[in-house]
Amino acid sequence: MQLNGTKIIIRKESRSECFHLTSGESLLYVVFYTPRTQTQKIEFCLEGLGANVTIIGWDIHTQGKTQIQHHVSHRAPDTVSRTYVRSLIGGAAESVFHGLIHIQKKAHGSDGIFVHNTLLASHRARGRAEPTLEIETSDVVQVKHAATVSTFDAEQLYYLASRGLHEIDVKKLLMEGFAEELLQHLPTEVCKQIRPLIDKKLQGIIAE
C-alpha cells in the first residue's frame, strides 16, 4: 500500500523481519505484536540519505508472553525514525520489549525517537520495557527514548466512578483511550483499518 509516497505495511500478527530503506524512502509500519514462544526481532536499517520510518505498534493480550527485540539502525545522514508502542497487558500475560536506536558515526543529522508505554490491566500482568541508545556521533538533531509501566490511576477510577459509572465501564474507557491515542500518528485511511482491530483486541482484555 502506498500513500503520498510512503509505503505502508500493516501486520495483524508480528514476526521477525528486517527492512532496508534507501535514499529518500519512507515507510509506515503498523503492527500488532503477538505472543510467541521465541523472541521476535524486527529491524529497520535506514541506509540511504533522508530515509525515514514510522513504527506504530500495539501489544494487547491476556495470555502468553510477548518478547520483542526492536532495532532501528541509522546508517546514513539525515535519517529519521519515530517509534510509538502501547502495551496493554491483562490476565497473567507478560510483555518484554527491547528497543534500540543505533546512530552510526556517518549518520550525522539523524533524528530518532522511541516511546513505549505499558498499562497493566490486572495485578498478575507483567511488563518490562528496555529502551537503549547507541550514538556514535554528536552531530544529531535529536535522539531520545522514554518508557513507562503503569496500572490504572486510582484518582481517575474514583472520579469516573463518582459520576455513576461502573468500575468495569471506567476501566474500559481508560483502556480504549490508552490504546487509541496512537491513532493520532496515522493517516485517516489507515485509522479506518486499524480501529476495528484495536476494538477486537480490547474485547479480550475487557472480558478477562
PDB file of C-alpha atoms in Angstrom:
ATOM      1  CA  MET A   1       0.000   0.000   0.000  1.00  0.00           C
ATOM      2  CA  GLN A   2       1.264   3.479  -0.923  1.00  0.00           C
ATOM      3  CA  LEU A   3       0.022   6.829   0.354  1.00  0.00           C
ATOM      4  CA  ASN A   4       1.577  10.150  -0.649  1.00  0.00           C
ATOM      5  CA  GLY A   5       4.857   8.454  -1.480  1.00  0.00           C
ATOM      6  CA  THR A   6       5.009   6.476   1.769  1.00  0.00           C
ATOM      7  CA  LYS A   7       4.967   2.699   1.745  1.00  0.00           C
ATOM      8  CA  ILE A   8       2.535   1.340   4.359  1.00  0.00           C
ATOM      9  CA  ILE A   9       2.791  -2.122   5.879  1.00  0.00           C
ATOM     10  CA  ILE A  10       0.153  -3.425   8.311  1.00  0.00           C
ATOM     11  CA  ARG A  11       0.936  -6.560  10.293  1.00  0.00           C
ATOM     12  CA  LYS A  12      -2.026  -8.078  12.148  1.00  0.00           C
ATOM     13  CA  GLU A  13       0.448 -10.519  13.703  1.00  0.00           C
ATOM     14  CA  SER A  14       4.090  -9.688  14.337  1.00  0.00           C
ATOM     15  CA  ARG A  15       7.002 -11.739  13.040  1.00  0.00           C
ATOM     16  CA  SER A  16      10.767 -11.458  12.832  1.00  0.00           C
ATOM     17  CA  GLU A  17      11.773  -9.421   9.786  1.00  0.00           C
ATOM     18  CA  CYS A  18      14.232  -6.807   8.556  1.00  0.00           C
ATOM     19  CA  PHE A  19      13.690  -3.769   6.328  1.00  0.00           C
ATOM     20  CA  HIS A  20      16.324  -1.812   4.397  1.00  0.00           C
ATOM     21  CA  LEU A  21      15.395   1.739   3.390  1.00  0.00           C
ATOM     22  CA  THR A  22      17.285   3.535   0.629  1.00  0.00           C
ATOM     23  CA  SER A  23      17.726   7.255  -0.110  1.00  0.00           C
ATOM     24  CA  GLY A  24      14.518   9.224   0.317  1.00  0.00           C
ATOM     25  CA  GLU A  25      12.469   6.115   1.039  1.00  0.00           C
ATOM     26  CA  SER A  26       9.625   6.425   3.555  1.00  0.00           C
ATOM     27  CA  LEU A  27       7.945   3.579   5.455  1.00  0.00           C
ATOM     28  CA  LEU A  28       4.978   3.467   7.835  1.00  0.00           C
ATOM     29  CA  TYR A  29       4.966   0.156   9.703  1.00  0.00           C
ATOM     30  CA  VAL A  30       1.880  -0.681  11.774  1.00  0.00           C
ATOM     31  CA  VAL A  31       1.954  -3.847  13.848  1.00  0.00           C
ATOM     32  CA  PHE A  32       0.095  -5.862  16.465  1.00  0.00           C
ATOM     33  CA  TYR A  33       2.686  -7.757  18.467  1.00  0.00           C
ATOM     34  CA  THR A  34       1.866 -11.421  19.022  1.00  0.00           C
ATOM     35  CA  PRO A  35       2.848 -13.657  21.960  1.00  0.00           C
ATOM     36  CA  ARG A  36       5.169 -16.437  20.785  1.00  0.00           C
ATOM     37  CA  THR A  37       7.499 -18.974  22.356  1.00  0.00           C
ATOM     38  CA  GLN A  38      10.587 -17.335  20.846  1.00  0.00           C
ATOM     39  CA  THR A  39      11.892 -13.777  20.766  1.00  0.00           C
ATOM     40  CA  GLN A  40      10.914 -11.837  17.647  1.00  0.00           C
ATOM     41  CA  LYS A  41      13.460  -9.436  16.165  1.00  0.00           C
ATOM     42  CA  ILE A  42      12.157  -6.628  13.989  1.00  0.00           C
ATOM     43  CA  GLU A  43      14.856  -4.445  12.443  1.00  0.00           C
ATOM     44  CA  PHE A  44      14.793  -1.280  10.351  1.00  0.00           C
ATOM     45  CA  CYS A  45      18.004  -0.212   8.591  1.00  0.00           C
ATOM     46  CA  LEU A  46      17.996   3.365   7.294  1.00  0.00           C
ATOM     47  CA  GLU A  47      20.743   3.048   4.701  1.00  0.00           C
ATOM     48  CA  GLY A  48      20.116   5.963   2.371  1.00  0.00           C
ATOM     49  CA  LEU A  49      20.229   9.736   2.719  1.00  0.00           C
ATOM     50  CA  GLY A  50      16.948  11.068   4.120  1.00  0.00           C
ATOM     51  CA  ALA A  51      15.326   7.673   4.635  1.00  0.00           C
ATOM     52  CA  ASN A  52      12.621   7.697   7.293  1.00  0.00           C
ATOM     53  CA  VAL A  53      10.462   5.204   9.146  1.00  0.00           C
ATOM     54  CA  THR A  54       7.493   5.489  11.500  1.00  0.00           C
ATOM     55  CA  ILE A  55       6.599   2.445  13.587  1.00  0.00           C
ATOM     56  CA  ILE A  56       3.254   2.270  15.398  1.00  0.00           C
ATOM     57  CA  GLY A  57       2.691  -0.840  17.479  1.00  0.00           C
ATOM     58  CA  TRP A  58       0.167  -2.375  19.866  1.00  0.00           C
ATOM     59  CA  ASP A  59       0.820  -5.241  22.260  1.00  0.00           C
ATOM     60  CA  ILE A  60      -2.609  -6.253  23.628  1.00  0.00           C
ATOM     61  CA  HIS A  61      -3.090  -9.695  25.129  1.00  0.00           C
ATOM     62  CA  THR A  62      -4.116 -11.663  28.225  1.00  0.00           C
ATOM     63  CA  GLN A  63      -2.176 -14.895  27.709  1.00  0.00           C
ATOM     64  CA  GLY A  64       1.388 -15.886  26.963  1.00  0.00           C
ATOM     65  CA  LYS A  65       4.495 -13.768  26.675  1.00  0.00           C
ATOM     66  CA  THR A  66       5.446 -11.217  24.055  1.00  0.00           C
ATOM     67  CA  GLN A  67       9.215 -10.986  23.544  1.00  0.00           C
ATOM     68  CA  ILE A  68      10.298  -8.328  21.086  1.00  0.00           C
ATOM     69  CA  GLN A  69      13.707  -7.022  20.015  1.00  0.00           C
ATOM     70  CA  HIS A  70      13.019  -3.833  18.109  1.00  0.00           C
ATOM     71  CA  HIS A  71      16.055  -2.250  16.435  1.00  0.00           C
ATOM     72  CA  VAL A  72      16.303   0.921  14.349  1.00  0.00           C
ATOM     73  CA  SER A  73      19.715   1.476  12.776  1.00  0.00           C
ATOM     74  CA  HIS A  74      20.541   4.910  11.331  1.00  0.00           C
ATOM     75  CA  ARG A  75      23.306   4.271   8.798  1.00  0.00           C
ATOM     76  CA  ALA A  76      23.122   7.371   6.600  1.00  0.00           C
ATOM     77  CA  PRO A  77      22.858  11.153   7.097  1.00  0.00           C
ATOM     78  CA  ASP A  78      19.575  12.959   7.758  1.00  0.00           C
ATOM     79  CA  THR A  79      17.619   9.789   8.518  1.00  0.00           C
ATOM     80  CA  VAL A  80      14.538   9.942  10.735  1.00  0.00           C
ATOM     81  CA  SER A  81      12.796   7.342  12.893  1.00  0.00           C
ATOM     82  CA  ARG A  82       9.708   7.535  15.076  1.00  0.00           C
ATOM     83  CA  THR A  83       8.581   4.587  17.188  1.00  0.00           C
ATOM     84  CA  TYR A  84       5.451   4.624  19.348  1.00  0.00           C
ATOM     85  CA  VAL A  85       4.311   1.447  21.115  1.00  0.00           C
ATOM     86  CA  ARG A  86       1.455   0.771  23.540  1.00  0.00           C
ATOM     87  CA  SER A  87       1.356  -2.450  25.565  1.00  0.00           C
ATOM     88  CA  LEU A  88      -1.925  -3.307  27.300  1.00  0.00           C
ATOM     89  CA  ILE A  89      -1.451  -6.491  29.281  1.00  0.00           C
ATOM     90  CA  GLY A  90      -4.147  -8.418  31.143  1.00  0.00           C
ATOM     91  CA  GLY A  91      -4.572 -11.762  32.879  1.00  0.00           C
ATOM     92  CA  ALA A  92      -1.257 -13.371  33.780  1.00  0.00           C
ATOM     93  CA  ALA A  93       0.356 -12.346  30.498  1.00  0.00           C
ATOM     94  CA  GLU A  94       3.797 -10.797  30.156  1.00  0.00           C
ATOM     95  CA  SER A  95       5.428  -8.328  27.783  1.00  0.00           C
ATOM     96  CA  VAL A  96       9.190  -7.886  27.363  1.00  0.00           C
ATOM     97  CA  PHE A  97      10.260  -5.243  24.872  1.00  0.00           C
ATOM     98  CA  HIS A  98      13.861  -4.322  23.993  1.00  0.00           C
ATOM     99  CA  GLY A  99      14.028  -1.152  21.896  1.00  0.00           C
ATOM    100  CA  LEU A 100      17.289   0.075  20.352  1.00  0.00           C
ATOM    101  CA  ILE A 101      18.100   3.201  18.369  1.00  0.00           C
ATOM    102  CA  HIS A 102      21.594   2.962  16.880  1.00  0.00           C
ATOM    103  CA  ILE A 103      23.137   6.040  15.258  1.00  0.00           C
ATOM    104  CA  GLN A 104      26.256   5.140  13.290  1.00  0.00           C
ATOM    105  CA  LYS A 105      29.184   7.552  13.032  1.00  0.00           C
ATOM    106  CA  LYS A 106      28.418   8.525   9.433  1.00  0.00           C
ATOM    107  CA  ALA A 107      24.713   9.124  10.150  1.00  0.00           C
ATOM    108  CA  HIS A 108      25.091  12.796  11.028  1.00  0.00           C
ATOM    109  CA  GLY A 109      21.937  14.895  11.197  1.00  0.00           C
ATOM    110  CA  SER A 110      19.857  11.894  12.240  1.00  0.00           C
ATOM    111  CA  ASP A 111      16.687  12.180  14.303  1.00  0.00           C
ATOM    112  CA  GLY A 112      15.300   9.290  16.349  1.00  0.00           C
ATOM    113  CA  ILE A 113      12.534   8.935  18.950  1.00  0.00           C
ATOM    114  CA  PHE A 114      11.330   5.795  20.739  1.00  0.00           C
ATOM    115  CA  VAL A 115       8.370   5.873  23.174  1.00  0.00           C
ATOM    116  CA  HIS A 116       6.880   2.771  24.804  1.00  0.00           C
ATOM    117  CA  ASN A 117       4.038   2.927  27.328  1.00  0.00           C
ATOM    118  CA  THR A 118       2.683  -0.116  29.161  1.00  0.00           C
ATOM    119  CA  LEU A 119      -0.611  -0.389  31.056  1.00  0.00           C
ATOM    120  CA  LEU A 120      -1.053  -3.434  33.288  1.00  0.00           C
ATOM    121  CA  ALA A 121      -4.764  -4.270  33.373  1.00  0.00           C
ATOM    122  CA  SER A 122      -4.506  -6.898  36.112  1.00  0.00           C
ATOM    123  CA  HIS A 123      -2.393  -7.434  39.211  1.00  0.00           C
ATOM    124  CA  ARG A 124      -0.963 -10.618  37.672  1.00  0.00           C
ATOM    125  CA  ALA A 125       0.197  -8.998  34.432  1.00  0.00           C
ATOM    126  CA  ARG A 126       3.864  -8.171  33.932  1.00  0.00           C
ATOM    127  CA  GLY A 127       5.539  -5.683  31.629  1.00  0.00           C
ATOM    128  CA  ARG A 128       9.123  -4.635  31.034  1.00  0.00           C
ATOM    129  CA  ALA A 129      10.493  -2.134  28.536  1.00  0.00           C
ATOM    130  CA  GLU A 130      14.228  -1.721  27.998  1.00  0.00           C
ATOM    131  CA  PRO A 131      14.998   1.174  25.634  1.00  0.00           C
ATOM    132  CA  THR A 132      18.631   1.655  24.614  1.00  0.00           C
ATOM    133  CA  LEU A 133      20.521   4.313  22.683  1.00  0.00           C
ATOM    134  CA  GLU A 134      23.826   3.745  20.883  1.00  0.00           C
ATOM    135  CA  ILE A 135      25.123   7.001  19.438  1.00  0.00           C
ATOM    136  CA  GLU A 136      28.442   7.182  17.587  1.00  0.00           C
ATOM    137  CA  THR A 137      28.253  10.830  16.507  1.00  0.00           C
ATOM    138  CA  SER A 138      27.486  14.094  18.280  1.00  0.00           C
ATOM    139  CA  ASP A 139      26.025  15.602  15.106  1.00  0.00           C
ATOM    140  CA  VAL A 140      22.380  14.645  15.557  1.00  0.00           C
ATOM    141  CA  VAL A 141      19.110  16.594  15.512  1.00  0.00           C
ATOM    142  CA  GLN A 142      17.727  14.638  18.456  1.00  0.00           C
ATOM    143  CA  VAL A 143      17.812  11.108  19.800  1.00  0.00           C
ATOM    144  CA  LYS A 144      15.660  10.231  22.773  1.00  0.00           C
ATOM    145  CA  HIS A 145      13.654   7.454  24.334  1.00  0.00           C
ATOM    146  CA  ALA A 146      11.035   7.037  27.035  1.00  0.00           C
ATOM    147  CA  ALA A 147       9.345   4.050  28.638  1.00  0.00           C
ATOM    148  CA  THR A 148       6.663   3.771  31.316  1.00  0.00           C
ATOM    149  CA  VAL A 149       4.893   0.897  33.060  1.00  0.00           C
ATOM    150  CA  SER A 150       1.738   1.799  34.972  1.00  0.00           C
ATOM    151  CA  THR A 151      -1.533   0.490  36.394  1.00  0.00           C
ATOM    152  CA  PHE A 152      -4.945   2.150  36.455  1.00  0.00           C
ATOM    153  CA  ASP A 153      -4.822   5.593  38.045  1.00  0.00           C
ATOM    154  CA  ALA A 154      -6.721   5.483  41.346  1.00  0.00           C
ATOM    155  CA  GLU A 155      -7.827   9.119  41.084  1.00  0.00           C
ATOM    156  CA  GLN A 156      -9.219   8.595  37.592  1.00  0.00           C
ATOM    157  CA  LEU A 157     -11.064   5.472  38.727  1.00  0.00           C
ATOM    158  CA  TYR A 158     -12.549   7.316  41.694  1.00  0.00           C
ATOM    159  CA  TYR A 159     -13.515  10.397  39.684  1.00  0.00           C
ATOM    160  CA  LEU A 160     -15.286   8.472  36.933  1.00  0.00           C
ATOM    161  CA  ALA A 161     -16.951   6.099  39.398  1.00  0.00           C
ATOM    162  CA  SER A 162     -18.253   9.102  41.332  1.00  0.00           C
ATOM    163  CA  ARG A 163     -20.068  10.174  38.180  1.00  0.00           C
ATOM    164  CA  GLY A 164     -22.111   6.991  38.196  1.00  0.00           C
ATOM    165  CA  LEU A 165     -20.010   4.725  36.009  1.00  0.00           C
ATOM    166  CA  HIS A 166     -19.465   1.092  36.950  1.00  0.00           C
ATOM    167  CA  GLU A 167     -15.827   0.122  37.581  1.00  0.00           C
ATOM    168  CA  ILE A 168     -15.777  -2.182  34.553  1.00  0.00           C
ATOM    169  CA  ASP A 169     -17.023   0.630  32.307  1.00  0.00           C
ATOM    170  CA  VAL A 170     -14.465   3.020  33.795  1.00  0.00           C
ATOM    171  CA  LYS A 171     -11.598   0.649  33.065  1.00  0.00           C
ATOM    172  CA  LYS A 172     -12.953   0.063  29.570  1.00  0.00           C
ATOM    173  CA  LEU A 173     -12.908   3.802  28.861  1.00  0.00           C
ATOM    174  CA  LEU A 174      -9.376   4.149  30.209  1.00  0.00           C
ATOM    175  CA  MET A 175      -8.099   1.204  28.165  1.00  0.00           C
ATOM    176  CA  GLU A 176      -9.748   2.483  24.998  1.00  0.00           C
ATOM    177  CA  GLY A 177      -8.220   5.911  25.493  1.00  0.00           C
ATOM    178  CA  PHE A 178      -4.797   4.420  26.205  1.00  0.00           C
ATOM    179  CA  ALA A 179      -4.785   2.232  23.096  1.00  0.00           C
ATOM    180  CA  GLU A 180      -6.424   4.664  20.692  1.00  0.00           C
ATOM    181  CA  GLU A 181      -4.113   7.560  21.482  1.00  0.00           C
ATOM    182  CA  LEU A 182      -1.631   6.189  18.957  1.00  0.00           C
ATOM    183  CA  LEU A 183      -4.144   6.665  16.148  1.00  0.00           C
ATOM    184  CA  GLN A 184      -3.173  10.340  16.066  1.00  0.00           C
ATOM    185  CA  HIS A 185       0.050   9.298  14.324  1.00  0.00           C
ATOM    186  CA  LEU A 186      -1.765   7.567  11.460  1.00  0.00           C
ATOM    187  CA  PRO A 187      -3.449   8.866   8.300  1.00  0.00           C
ATOM    188  CA  THR A 188      -7.244   8.684   8.273  1.00  0.00           C
ATOM    189  CA  GLU A 189      -7.227   5.931   5.657  1.00  0.00           C
ATOM    190  CA  VAL A 190      -5.073   3.733   7.884  1.00  0.00           C
ATOM    191  CA  CYS A 191      -7.074   4.525  11.040  1.00  0.00           C
ATOM    192  CA  LYS A 192     -10.182   3.121   9.371  1.00  0.00           C
ATOM    193  CA  GLN A 193      -8.425  -0.230   9.003  1.00  0.00           C
ATOM    194  CA  ILE A 194      -6.747  -0.242  12.408  1.00  0.00           C
ATOM    195  CA  ARG A 195      -9.552   0.865  14.730  1.00  0.00           C
ATOM    196  CA  PRO A 196     -11.628  -2.358  14.313  1.00  0.00           C
ATOM    197  CA  LEU A 197      -8.504  -4.415  15.042  1.00  0.00           C
ATOM    198  CA  ILE A 198      -7.903  -2.475  18.259  1.00  0.00           C
ATOM    199  CA  ASP A 199     -11.544  -2.900  19.282  1.00  0.00           C
ATOM    200  CA  LYS A 200     -11.318  -6.662  18.747  1.00  0.00           C
ATOM    201  CA  LYS A 201      -8.139  -6.892  20.832  1.00  0.00           C
ATOM    202  CA  LEU A 202      -9.663  -4.803  23.612  1.00  0.00           C
ATOM    203  CA  GLN A 203     -12.671  -7.107  23.858  1.00  0.00           C
ATOM    204  CA  GLY A 204     -10.344  -9.846  25.036  1.00  0.00           C
ATOM    205  CA  ILE A 205      -8.915  -7.617  27.770  1.00  0.00           C
ATOM    206  CA  ILE A 206     -12.321  -6.326  28.884  1.00  0.00           C
ATOM    207  CA  ALA A 207     -13.850  -9.803  29.021  1.00  0.00           C
ATOM    208  CA  GLU A 208     -10.943 -11.178  31.066  1.00  0.00           C
TER     209      GLU A 208
END
